[in-house]
């Protein structure tokens, strides 16, 4: 067969088999969607195809010829280019240096001409339709979305025959995602192959010509677009039927606020924001990337200084550090599991007990039995693998890692929970569990402020949704008004008769 | 093309930004230079200043070596060991009289091989650089002492006269210094300079970008060995003898210079020219201490205070400036 063919690939890490004889075919000229839960082996396959890790056995054929992808350089030589799930943009290099890494335009002395580099980077960006990215900017100062764009641009510039996008749209807004798929389509139309993974099912259904579904390291389904419906895809993916993704819960309209925010401003990013979250209420925040949502959440968690009043459970509080916030009963579940909240080399048990060490310790000595007693029920509630308590958290799949973060947070018994895009990059199964957990917490009268880049989630889970735009809350949708399309219109600023947001945002969402 | 928005946004804050964006070692350099100049103006004649450079050159070579390794996110404690081996070899081999130039080249190559030993241990056998070079430092020191147990040996007069003399009207030290600056510029402009930074900042990302990180690391240690060899040879030529115990002082001083130059010991950040400027700062400090007739340890205290100040500037910047990671 022409195109890319993966035959009976096997890969284990120690005793855990990740890929168990995986087959996959991508035809020239097609966009191929790869679906699967977290931990089903998508990223592992990606890494094998880009020469980062080696398969234990199996064959890879490109254009009917067997190829050996021993190193990343070899993969690039075969014009297999990958956008990895973890960003590989180097923060201490400029955008231009990142784009041309390994392809620097050099003179006879092998010296890089900086002016030439910037000029060519600007041209390349322009050709790809990215107007507002400065090639001289340090990549470390870009927002996550912008870095992701740089990552995709970097792959596109290298003229890929096979372009692999592993969760490339996870941190992107609708506009940027659309750009990514336009580029993918253009590439495919010229006879190339695009293989992409995404946790947004509708994205896969809309853009993939064919879809392969992975489960536990094997392909369980291969279909053309439209051959099966969403529900069936989910069922195949999980291996069981999800009765209900979004739990049914009563609409909460509480008069007792657990969190009241009055005229809150954070730096130049959040302006004069006021709202309340009632007991058991889930208040959604809808926003395009970089509208100040990060600053809002992190200031409520004490990680950023703010002006204005914050009242928690009727008490006015000053939050100068996360410690203050925790004391007041506020917890944050962040989106970035890798860098925030988890100690990757430590085990689940240690990560969990870290938060409650003072409860566990007597005279400074941790009582191990007490530790087990407290942690085991938590693991059961979250359906964490209890037999793997000692394994480093870094080796767990993304969904399980996020559950460990949640477990940590819940051990603190918070009254107010800040959920910052905590379902991003998490598979449907885990998502359903997180939703169920949220519903339970709501029943226990925990108030939640919930930002998600997935509007569908907001609409289905929240009691109210407030839209943040350029640092201001510009509209609040009540339960009966919740509608994805309407929210989106407001979130992109359309109702203000303003220009729609361009690809690279003026407001930067990193502190 | 339309002006990128990002550019205009930071452009508003330009004046202050420019001032704080400058590497602070430049300010330290200027302040120390002026103080030194006021205290002892005589030093700044062409020939006197040449002597200043000459006495700072060995440390410059070593700081150069250290910077390259620190850029990759490593440490090189064996710089002192490579320096003394090449130093005593220069003082013993060259006295015989034949093939002197060839022998010098061999000595430089030995420096590079010693560096390569570190590089292989770290890049391929995956030792921690600190531990690996701690070990080789002791071994290299021991080898040097075996070759030449006490100060001694002789360096041919031709070599000594060359480094301590001048070419035409220009003292040789100036020329060597100028070449060093050019080499620094060359490395930073070379694609390899970018790979060094990339590898140091995030080795796994660099690898996924197709950079051969093991080769980049190995290269840094070989270059380090090269510059340490130059330091060892230069020191021998300058003093006219071999000193098997000369190395140890350079290890911490080179690290100090790299830190004052604003490099990050986490890797990926650092500048060869800044490290050279930092060596000047250290030289000026000991000059000032000498001119004020203070005890030598005052110089040690002063440079350590400066070191802490450099680290402080860096961390406050990270606190208030944009996040980098
Ligand atoms: N370096 C590693 N060491 C040990 N286990 C790993 C490693 N990388 C991945 N795994 C395991 O392999 C499984 C598949 O992971 P991955 O390919 O990232 O899944 P996906 O991308 O589909 O979410 C997970 O269970 C994960 O724990
Ligand atoms: Mg993955």
PDB file of C-alpha atoms and ligand atoms in Angstrom, chain A residues 37-44 46-47 85-86 166-167 197 199 337 398 425, ligand 2:
ATOM      1  CA  UNK A  37      -8.969   7.181  25.736  1.00  0.00           C
ATOM      2  CA  UNK A  38      -6.073   8.557  27.678  1.00  0.00           C
ATOM      3  CA  UNK A  39      -3.533   5.817  28.013  1.00  0.00           C
ATOM      4  CA  UNK A  40      -4.685   3.910  24.945  1.00  0.00           C
ATOM      5  CA  UNK A  41      -1.292   4.463  23.346  1.00  0.00           C
ATOM      6  CA  UNK A  42      -1.832   7.301  20.869  1.00  0.00           C
ATOM      7  CA  UNK A  43       1.124   9.338  22.024  1.00  0.00           C
ATOM      8  CA  UNK A  44       3.276   6.246  22.204  1.00  0.00           C
ATOM      9  CA  UNK A  46       3.268   9.119  17.740  1.00  0.00           C
ATOM     10  CA  UNK A  47       6.625   8.882  19.437  1.00  0.00           C
ATOM     11  CA  UNK A  85       1.422  16.549  22.880  1.00  0.00           C
ATOM     12  CA  UNK A  86       4.046  18.180  25.071  1.00  0.00           C
ATOM     13  CA  UNK A 166      -0.907  14.904  18.800  1.00  0.00           C
ATOM     14  CA  UNK A 167      -3.562  16.897  20.622  1.00  0.00           C
ATOM     15  CA  UNK A 197      -5.464  12.921  17.694  1.00  0.00           C
ATOM     16  CA  UNK A 199     -10.237  14.621  22.501  1.00  0.00           C
ATOM     17  CA  UNK A 337      -0.744  18.599  35.062  1.00  0.00           C
ATOM     18  CA  UNK A 398      -2.955  11.964  31.541  1.00  0.00           C
ATOM     19  CA  UNK A 425      -6.729  16.768  27.103  1.00  0.00           C
TER      20      UNK A 425
HETATM   21 MG1  LIG C   2      -1.516  11.384  24.453  1.00  0.00          MG
END
